Amino acid sequence: MSSPALSLDSTDQPAPQAAGSTESGAVTALRPGAITLTRHGEPALSRKCLITARQYGDWWAKYEIGGLLAGQTPPPELVATAQGAGAIYASTRQRAQETAAAVAAGREVMSDVLFIEAPLPPPPIPDWIKLSPKWWGVVSRFWWHAFDHHGGQETRAQAEVRAEQAARKLIARAETGQDVLVFAHGYFNHMVGARLKADGWKLVHNQGFKYWSQRRYEKR
């Protein structure tokens, strides 16, 4: 399977103009394309363990640099979405990069740090409490979201600004008439989706936040 060409800058090539000309010279506005936010495939790092909050910090660090579990096949519906997309973006994390490579079939993918996951610093909970990484993720996200526990990493407010920037980037591309596809992460996709809805975009196709899932937004 060939890997897509990647652009590592947070900027991308100039988008086509959002208007076309008729034979009479009149300018006609293009209908905005759709924006599809996709979660990456299943990561290789196992969640089948019981660890402390402190150990979860180490587990998450490994998760952030790891790739996908071998042997996965992208859903045909997602492959079809990629084939119809005029612009494809991906988070710079390896799990998102490998997902894009598996789905995009050699097409150009614009790799952008803007789409990386919001951080999950572990909460200050005693070591005698052990949970699976899945549940530590839930607890850590709650602490980060409700109490702004960021451990020196990105704060909730900073992540919200980044989500707004990401939404604006995607809207600008979609307004040229192109369908846009993003390979990123569960919670940050949720944050970007919230900004899209605030800007008048409607969620028209929702597969939730499972691995390989799609959430498609259209301007209506």
PDB file of C-alpha atoms in Angstrom:
ATOM      1  CA  MET A   1       0.000   0.000   0.000  1.00  0.00           C
ATOM      2  CA  SER A   2       1.523   3.312  -0.990  1.00  0.00           C
ATOM      3  CA  SER A   3       1.627   6.196   1.440  1.00  0.00           C
ATOM      4  CA  PRO A   4       0.082   9.544   0.518  1.00  0.00           C
ATOM      5  CA  ALA A   5       2.269  12.557  -0.073  1.00  0.00           C
ATOM      6  CA  LEU A   6       2.402  14.631   3.095  1.00  0.00           C
ATOM      7  CA  SER A   7       2.771  18.352   3.644  1.00  0.00           C
ATOM      8  CA  LEU A   8       4.092  18.954   7.155  1.00  0.00           C
ATOM      9  CA  ASP A   9       3.267  22.654   7.312  1.00  0.00           C
ATOM     10  CA  SER A  10       0.120  23.911   9.025  1.00  0.00           C
ATOM     11  CA  THR A  11      -0.559  25.907   5.898  1.00  0.00           C
ATOM     12  CA  ASP A  12      -1.669  24.377   2.638  1.00  0.00           C
ATOM     13  CA  GLN A  13      -1.851  25.181  -1.040  1.00  0.00           C
ATOM     14  CA  PRO A  14      -4.128  28.048  -2.079  1.00  0.00           C
ATOM     15  CA  ALA A  15      -7.670  26.777  -2.500  1.00  0.00           C
ATOM     16  CA  PRO A  16      -9.600  27.277  -5.723  1.00  0.00           C
ATOM     17  CA  GLN A  17     -11.748  30.382  -5.856  1.00  0.00           C
ATOM     18  CA  ALA A  18     -15.192  30.001  -4.305  1.00  0.00           C
ATOM     19  CA  ALA A  19     -16.954  31.372  -7.353  1.00  0.00           C
ATOM     20  CA  GLY A  20     -17.214  30.472 -11.016  1.00  0.00           C
ATOM     21  CA  SER A  21     -17.895  32.447 -14.176  1.00  0.00           C
ATOM     22  CA  THR A  22     -20.660  31.819 -16.671  1.00  0.00           C
ATOM     23  CA  GLU A  23     -20.338  32.428 -20.419  1.00  0.00           C
ATOM     24  CA  SER A  24     -21.982  35.833 -19.932  1.00  0.00           C
ATOM     25  CA  GLY A  25     -19.333  36.775 -17.405  1.00  0.00           C
ATOM     26  CA  ALA A  26     -21.658  36.629 -14.395  1.00  0.00           C
ATOM     27  CA  VAL A  27     -20.145  35.267 -11.187  1.00  0.00           C
ATOM     28  CA  THR A  28     -22.000  32.406  -9.515  1.00  0.00           C
ATOM     29  CA  ALA A  29     -21.420  31.312  -5.925  1.00  0.00           C
ATOM     30  CA  LEU A  30     -20.512  27.673  -5.356  1.00  0.00           C
ATOM     31  CA  ARG A  31     -22.366  25.595  -2.815  1.00  0.00           C
ATOM     32  CA  PRO A  32     -19.983  24.694   0.042  1.00  0.00           C
ATOM     33  CA  GLY A  33     -18.647  21.163   0.071  1.00  0.00           C
ATOM     34  CA  ALA A  34     -19.157  18.816   3.013  1.00  0.00           C
ATOM     35  CA  ILE A  35     -16.701  18.468   5.914  1.00  0.00           C
ATOM     36  CA  THR A  36     -16.110  14.930   7.232  1.00  0.00           C
ATOM     37  CA  LEU A  37     -14.275  14.391  10.511  1.00  0.00           C
ATOM     38  CA  THR A  38     -12.871  10.868  10.824  1.00  0.00           C
ATOM     39  CA  ARG A  39     -11.326   9.122  13.808  1.00  0.00           C
ATOM     40  CA  HIS A  40      -8.201   7.047  13.214  1.00  0.00           C
ATOM     41  CA  GLY A  41      -8.139   3.254  13.190  1.00  0.00           C
ATOM     42  CA  GLU A  42      -7.491   1.088  16.246  1.00  0.00           C
ATOM     43  CA  PRO A  43      -4.044   1.756  17.790  1.00  0.00           C
ATOM     44  CA  ALA A  44      -1.576  -1.037  18.437  1.00  0.00           C
ATOM     45  CA  LEU A  45      -1.051  -0.202  22.124  1.00  0.00           C
ATOM     46  CA  SER A  46      -3.264  -2.448  24.233  1.00  0.00           C
ATOM     47  CA  ARG A  47      -5.774  -1.051  26.720  1.00  0.00           C
ATOM     48  CA  LYS A  48      -6.097  -4.436  28.458  1.00  0.00           C
ATOM     49  CA  CYS A  49      -4.217  -3.614  31.659  1.00  0.00           C
ATOM     50  CA  LEU A  50      -4.801  -2.084  35.074  1.00  0.00           C
ATOM     51  CA  ILE A  51      -2.546   0.849  35.921  1.00  0.00           C
ATOM     52  CA  THR A  52      -2.278   3.792  38.289  1.00  0.00           C
ATOM     53  CA  ALA A  53      -2.944   7.397  37.285  1.00  0.00           C
ATOM     54  CA  ARG A  54       0.801   8.023  37.286  1.00  0.00           C
ATOM     55  CA  GLN A  55       1.379   5.017  35.032  1.00  0.00           C
ATOM     56  CA  TYR A  56      -1.365   6.271  32.747  1.00  0.00           C
ATOM     57  CA  GLY A  57       0.776   9.319  32.020  1.00  0.00           C
ATOM     58  CA  ASP A  58       3.489   6.991  30.654  1.00  0.00           C
ATOM     59  CA  TRP A  59       0.905   4.897  28.797  1.00  0.00           C
ATOM     60  CA  TRP A  60      -0.550   7.986  27.096  1.00  0.00           C
ATOM     61  CA  ALA A  61       2.910   9.178  26.052  1.00  0.00           C
ATOM     62  CA  LYS A  62       3.462   5.832  24.275  1.00  0.00           C
ATOM     63  CA  TYR A  63      -0.027   5.994  22.761  1.00  0.00           C
ATOM     64  CA  GLU A  64       0.677   9.441  21.315  1.00  0.00           C
ATOM     65  CA  ILE A  65       3.698   8.244  19.325  1.00  0.00           C
ATOM     66  CA  GLY A  66       2.350   4.814  18.364  1.00  0.00           C
ATOM     67  CA  GLY A  67       0.736   3.550  15.195  1.00  0.00           C
ATOM     68  CA  LEU A  68      -2.139   1.264  14.256  1.00  0.00           C
ATOM     69  CA  LEU A  69      -2.791  -2.356  15.143  1.00  0.00           C
ATOM     70  CA  ALA A  70      -1.811  -4.492  12.149  1.00  0.00           C
ATOM     71  CA  GLY A  71      -4.326  -6.263   9.951  1.00  0.00           C
ATOM     72  CA  GLN A  72      -7.089  -3.643   9.812  1.00  0.00           C
ATOM     73  CA  THR A  73      -9.074  -2.882   6.675  1.00  0.00           C
ATOM     74  CA  PRO A  74     -10.637   0.565   6.159  1.00  0.00           C
ATOM     75  CA  PRO A  75     -14.438   0.555   5.803  1.00  0.00           C
ATOM     76  CA  PRO A  76     -15.504   0.810   2.130  1.00  0.00           C
ATOM     77  CA  GLU A  77     -17.743   3.780   2.955  1.00  0.00           C
ATOM     78  CA  LEU A  78     -14.730   5.693   4.282  1.00  0.00           C
ATOM     79  CA  VAL A  79     -12.686   4.825   1.201  1.00  0.00           C
ATOM     80  CA  ALA A  80     -15.535   6.193  -0.942  1.00  0.00           C
ATOM     81  CA  THR A  81     -15.539   9.413   1.096  1.00  0.00           C
ATOM     82  CA  ALA A  82     -11.808   9.841   0.455  1.00  0.00           C
ATOM     83  CA  GLN A  83     -12.271   9.236  -3.258  1.00  0.00           C
ATOM     84  CA  GLY A  84     -14.836  12.034  -3.412  1.00  0.00           C
ATOM     85  CA  ALA A  85     -12.885  14.509  -1.290  1.00  0.00           C
ATOM     86  CA  GLY A  86     -11.256  17.505  -2.911  1.00  0.00           C
ATOM     87  CA  ALA A  87      -8.967  18.098   0.079  1.00  0.00           C
ATOM     88  CA  ILE A  88      -7.676  15.646   2.702  1.00  0.00           C
ATOM     89  CA  TYR A  89      -6.050  16.623   6.006  1.00  0.00           C
ATOM     90  CA  ALA A  90      -4.499  14.516   8.770  1.00  0.00           C
ATOM     91  CA  SER A  91      -3.168  15.048  12.253  1.00  0.00           C
ATOM     92  CA  THR A  92       0.594  14.606  12.498  1.00  0.00           C
ATOM     93  CA  ARG A  93       0.217  11.737  15.001  1.00  0.00           C
ATOM     94  CA  GLN A  94       1.331   8.379  13.599  1.00  0.00           C
ATOM     95  CA  ARG A  95      -2.035   6.692  14.177  1.00  0.00           C
ATOM     96  CA  ALA A  96      -3.754   9.375  12.084  1.00  0.00           C
ATOM     97  CA  GLN A  97      -1.024   9.284   9.435  1.00  0.00           C
ATOM     98  CA  GLU A  98      -1.310   5.508   9.030  1.00  0.00           C
ATOM     99  CA  THR A  99      -5.096   5.772   8.846  1.00  0.00           C
ATOM    100  CA  ALA A 100      -4.822   8.360   6.074  1.00  0.00           C
ATOM    101  CA  ALA A 101      -2.314   6.194   4.204  1.00  0.00           C
ATOM    102  CA  ALA A 102      -4.628   3.178   4.410  1.00  0.00           C
ATOM    103  CA  VAL A 103      -7.657   5.098   3.166  1.00  0.00           C
ATOM    104  CA  ALA A 104      -6.380   7.763   0.769  1.00  0.00           C
ATOM    105  CA  ALA A 105      -4.747   5.361  -1.730  1.00  0.00           C
ATOM    106  CA  GLY A 106      -1.706   7.479  -2.560  1.00  0.00           C
ATOM    107  CA  ARG A 107      -3.518  10.803  -2.787  1.00  0.00           C
ATOM    108  CA  GLU A 108      -1.997  13.955  -1.315  1.00  0.00           C
ATOM    109  CA  VAL A 109      -2.705  14.375   2.387  1.00  0.00           C
ATOM    110  CA  MET A 110      -1.999  17.713   4.075  1.00  0.00           C
ATOM    111  CA  SER A 111      -0.443  16.855   7.431  1.00  0.00           C
ATOM    112  CA  ASP A 112      -1.202  19.480  10.077  1.00  0.00           C
ATOM    113  CA  VAL A 113      -0.401  19.750  13.798  1.00  0.00           C
ATOM    114  CA  LEU A 114      -3.589  21.791  14.156  1.00  0.00           C
ATOM    115  CA  PHE A 115      -5.584  18.535  14.280  1.00  0.00           C
ATOM    116  CA  ILE A 116      -3.697  16.626  17.012  1.00  0.00           C
ATOM    117  CA  GLU A 117      -5.645  15.337  20.006  1.00  0.00           C
ATOM    118  CA  ALA A 118      -6.288  17.498  23.062  1.00  0.00           C
ATOM    119  CA  PRO A 119      -3.996  16.333  25.903  1.00  0.00           C
ATOM    120  CA  LEU A 120      -4.942  13.834  28.601  1.00  0.00           C
ATOM    121  CA  PRO A 121      -2.751  14.522  31.656  1.00  0.00           C
ATOM    122  CA  PRO A 122      -3.571  12.082  34.471  1.00  0.00           C
ATOM    123  CA  PRO A 123      -5.395  13.486  37.515  1.00  0.00           C
ATOM    124  CA  PRO A 124      -3.805  13.555  40.999  1.00  0.00           C
ATOM    125  CA  ILE A 125      -5.276  10.261  42.209  1.00  0.00           C
ATOM    126  CA  PRO A 126      -3.498   7.906  44.689  1.00  0.00           C
ATOM    127  CA  ASP A 127      -1.546   4.942  43.347  1.00  0.00           C
ATOM    128  CA  TRP A 128      -3.710   2.400  45.165  1.00  0.00           C
ATOM    129  CA  ILE A 129      -6.460   3.091  42.621  1.00  0.00           C
ATOM    130  CA  LYS A 130      -5.951   1.200  39.367  1.00  0.00           C
ATOM    131  CA  LEU A 131      -8.073   1.414  36.248  1.00  0.00           C
ATOM    132  CA  SER A 132      -7.771   0.416  32.601  1.00  0.00           C
ATOM    133  CA  PRO A 133      -6.377   3.055  30.196  1.00  0.00           C
ATOM    134  CA  LYS A 134      -9.878   3.408  28.742  1.00  0.00           C
ATOM    135  CA  TRP A 135     -11.312   4.546  32.070  1.00  0.00           C
ATOM    136  CA  TRP A 136      -8.298   6.670  32.944  1.00  0.00           C
ATOM    137  CA  GLY A 137      -8.963   8.439  29.646  1.00  0.00           C
ATOM    138  CA  VAL A 138     -12.522   9.200  30.762  1.00  0.00           C
ATOM    139  CA  VAL A 139     -11.402  10.422  34.195  1.00  0.00           C
ATOM    140  CA  SER A 140      -8.504  12.454  32.783  1.00  0.00           C
ATOM    141  CA  ARG A 141     -10.727  14.107  30.176  1.00  0.00           C
ATOM    142  CA  PHE A 142     -13.223  15.074  32.883  1.00  0.00           C
ATOM    143  CA  TRP A 143     -10.450  16.567  35.045  1.00  0.00           C
ATOM    144  CA  TRP A 144      -9.050  18.461  32.058  1.00  0.00           C
ATOM    145  CA  HIS A 145     -12.425  19.716  30.901  1.00  0.00           C
ATOM    146  CA  ALA A 146     -14.109  20.504  34.229  1.00  0.00           C
ATOM    147  CA  PHE A 147     -11.155  21.573  36.388  1.00  0.00           C
ATOM    148  CA  ASP A 148      -8.634  22.720  33.752  1.00  0.00           C
ATOM    149  CA  HIS A 149      -6.135  20.154  35.010  1.00  0.00           C
ATOM    150  CA  HIS A 150      -3.536  20.395  32.246  1.00  0.00           C
ATOM    151  CA  GLY A 151      -0.251  19.500  33.932  1.00  0.00           C
ATOM    152  CA  GLY A 152       1.620  22.179  32.002  1.00  0.00           C
ATOM    153  CA  GLN A 153       0.211  21.000  28.671  1.00  0.00           C
ATOM    154  CA  GLU A 154      -2.437  22.626  26.487  1.00  0.00           C
ATOM    155  CA  THR A 155      -5.317  24.049  28.518  1.00  0.00           C
ATOM    156  CA  ARG A 156      -8.978  23.647  27.652  1.00  0.00           C
ATOM    157  CA  ALA A 157      -9.139  27.320  26.610  1.00  0.00           C
ATOM    158  CA  GLN A 158      -6.110  26.903  24.346  1.00  0.00           C
ATOM    159  CA  ALA A 159      -7.594  23.758  22.792  1.00  0.00           C
ATOM    160  CA  GLU A 160     -10.866  25.598  22.152  1.00  0.00           C
ATOM    161  CA  VAL A 161      -8.967  28.322  20.297  1.00  0.00           C
ATOM    162  CA  ARG A 162      -7.204  25.638  18.250  1.00  0.00           C
ATOM    163  CA  ALA A 163     -10.525  23.956  17.470  1.00  0.00           C
ATOM    164  CA  GLU A 164     -11.878  27.279  16.227  1.00  0.00           C
ATOM    165  CA  GLN A 165      -8.805  27.722  14.028  1.00  0.00           C
ATOM    166  CA  ALA A 166      -9.241  24.195  12.666  1.00  0.00           C
ATOM    167  CA  ALA A 167     -12.912  24.790  11.920  1.00  0.00           C
ATOM    168  CA  ARG A 168     -12.110  28.028  10.098  1.00  0.00           C
ATOM    169  CA  LYS A 169      -9.471  26.273   7.983  1.00  0.00           C
ATOM    170  CA  LEU A 170     -11.890  23.517   6.999  1.00  0.00           C
ATOM    171  CA  ILE A 171     -14.745  25.932   6.282  1.00  0.00           C
ATOM    172  CA  ALA A 172     -12.503  28.066   4.062  1.00  0.00           C
ATOM    173  CA  ARG A 173     -11.615  25.019   1.985  1.00  0.00           C
ATOM    174  CA  ALA A 174     -15.207  23.715   1.859  1.00  0.00           C
ATOM    175  CA  GLU A 175     -16.463  27.115   0.725  1.00  0.00           C
ATOM    176  CA  THR A 176     -14.540  26.617  -2.520  1.00  0.00           C
ATOM    177  CA  GLY A 177     -16.985  23.823  -3.314  1.00  0.00           C
ATOM    178  CA  GLN A 178     -14.674  20.970  -2.334  1.00  0.00           C
ATOM    179  CA  ASP A 179     -15.628  18.150   0.019  1.00  0.00           C
ATOM    180  CA  VAL A 180     -13.080  18.039   2.854  1.00  0.00           C
ATOM    181  CA  LEU A 181     -11.945  14.962   4.796  1.00  0.00           C
ATOM    182  CA  VAL A 182      -9.971  15.031   8.054  1.00  0.00           C
ATOM    183  CA  PHE A 183      -8.211  12.095   9.749  1.00  0.00           C
ATOM    184  CA  ALA A 184      -7.802  13.026  13.401  1.00  0.00           C
ATOM    185  CA  HIS A 185      -8.895  12.090  16.924  1.00  0.00           C
ATOM    186  CA  GLY A 186     -12.047  11.434  18.899  1.00  0.00           C
ATOM    187  CA  TYR A 187     -12.241  14.315  21.362  1.00  0.00           C
ATOM    188  CA  PHE A 188     -10.662  16.981  19.203  1.00  0.00           C
ATOM    189  CA  ASN A 189     -13.002  16.021  16.359  1.00  0.00           C
ATOM    190  CA  HIS A 190     -15.834  16.588  18.850  1.00  0.00           C
ATOM    191  CA  MET A 191     -14.469  20.059  19.640  1.00  0.00           C
ATOM    192  CA  VAL A 192     -14.116  20.962  15.949  1.00  0.00           C
ATOM    193  CA  GLY A 193     -17.601  19.625  15.262  1.00  0.00           C
ATOM    194  CA  ALA A 194     -19.023  21.853  17.989  1.00  0.00           C
ATOM    195  CA  ARG A 195     -17.427  24.882  16.306  1.00  0.00           C
ATOM    196  CA  LEU A 196     -18.798  23.836  12.921  1.00  0.00           C
ATOM    197  CA  LYS A 197     -22.315  23.583  14.354  1.00  0.00           C
ATOM    198  CA  ALA A 198     -21.918  26.979  16.004  1.00  0.00           C
ATOM    199  CA  ASP A 199     -21.064  28.367  12.567  1.00  0.00           C
ATOM    200  CA  GLY A 200     -24.220  26.952  11.021  1.00  0.00           C
ATOM    201  CA  TRP A 201     -23.046  23.538   9.800  1.00  0.00           C
ATOM    202  CA  LYS A 202     -25.364  20.574  10.368  1.00  0.00           C
ATOM    203  CA  LEU A 203     -24.294  17.049  11.323  1.00  0.00           C
ATOM    204  CA  VAL A 204     -25.953  14.973   8.575  1.00  0.00           C
ATOM    205  CA  HIS A 205     -24.173  11.625   8.978  1.00  0.00           C
ATOM    206  CA  ASN A 206     -23.031  10.405  12.385  1.00  0.00           C
ATOM    207  CA  GLN A 207     -21.107   7.191  13.082  1.00  0.00           C
ATOM    208  CA  GLY A 208     -20.158   8.315  16.577  1.00  0.00           C
ATOM    209  CA  PHE A 209     -16.551   8.268  17.793  1.00  0.00           C
ATOM    210  CA  LYS A 210     -15.516   4.650  17.255  1.00  0.00           C
ATOM    211  CA  TYR A 211     -12.362   3.813  15.303  1.00  0.00           C
ATOM    212  CA  TRP A 212     -12.647   4.587  11.553  1.00  0.00           C
ATOM    213  CA  SER A 213     -15.902   6.487  12.187  1.00  0.00           C
ATOM    214  CA  GLN A 214     -17.157   9.433  10.138  1.00  0.00           C
ATOM    215  CA  ARG A 215     -19.087  12.547  11.133  1.00  0.00           C
ATOM    216  CA  ARG A 216     -20.206  14.537   8.080  1.00  0.00           C
ATOM    217  CA  TYR A 217     -21.241  18.192   8.268  1.00  0.00           C
ATOM    218  CA  GLU A 218     -22.989  20.259   5.611  1.00  0.00           C
ATOM    219  CA  LYS A 219     -23.867  23.954   5.434  1.00  0.00           C
ATOM    220  CA  ARG A 220     -27.632  24.324   5.115  1.00  0.00           C
TER     221      ARG A 220
END
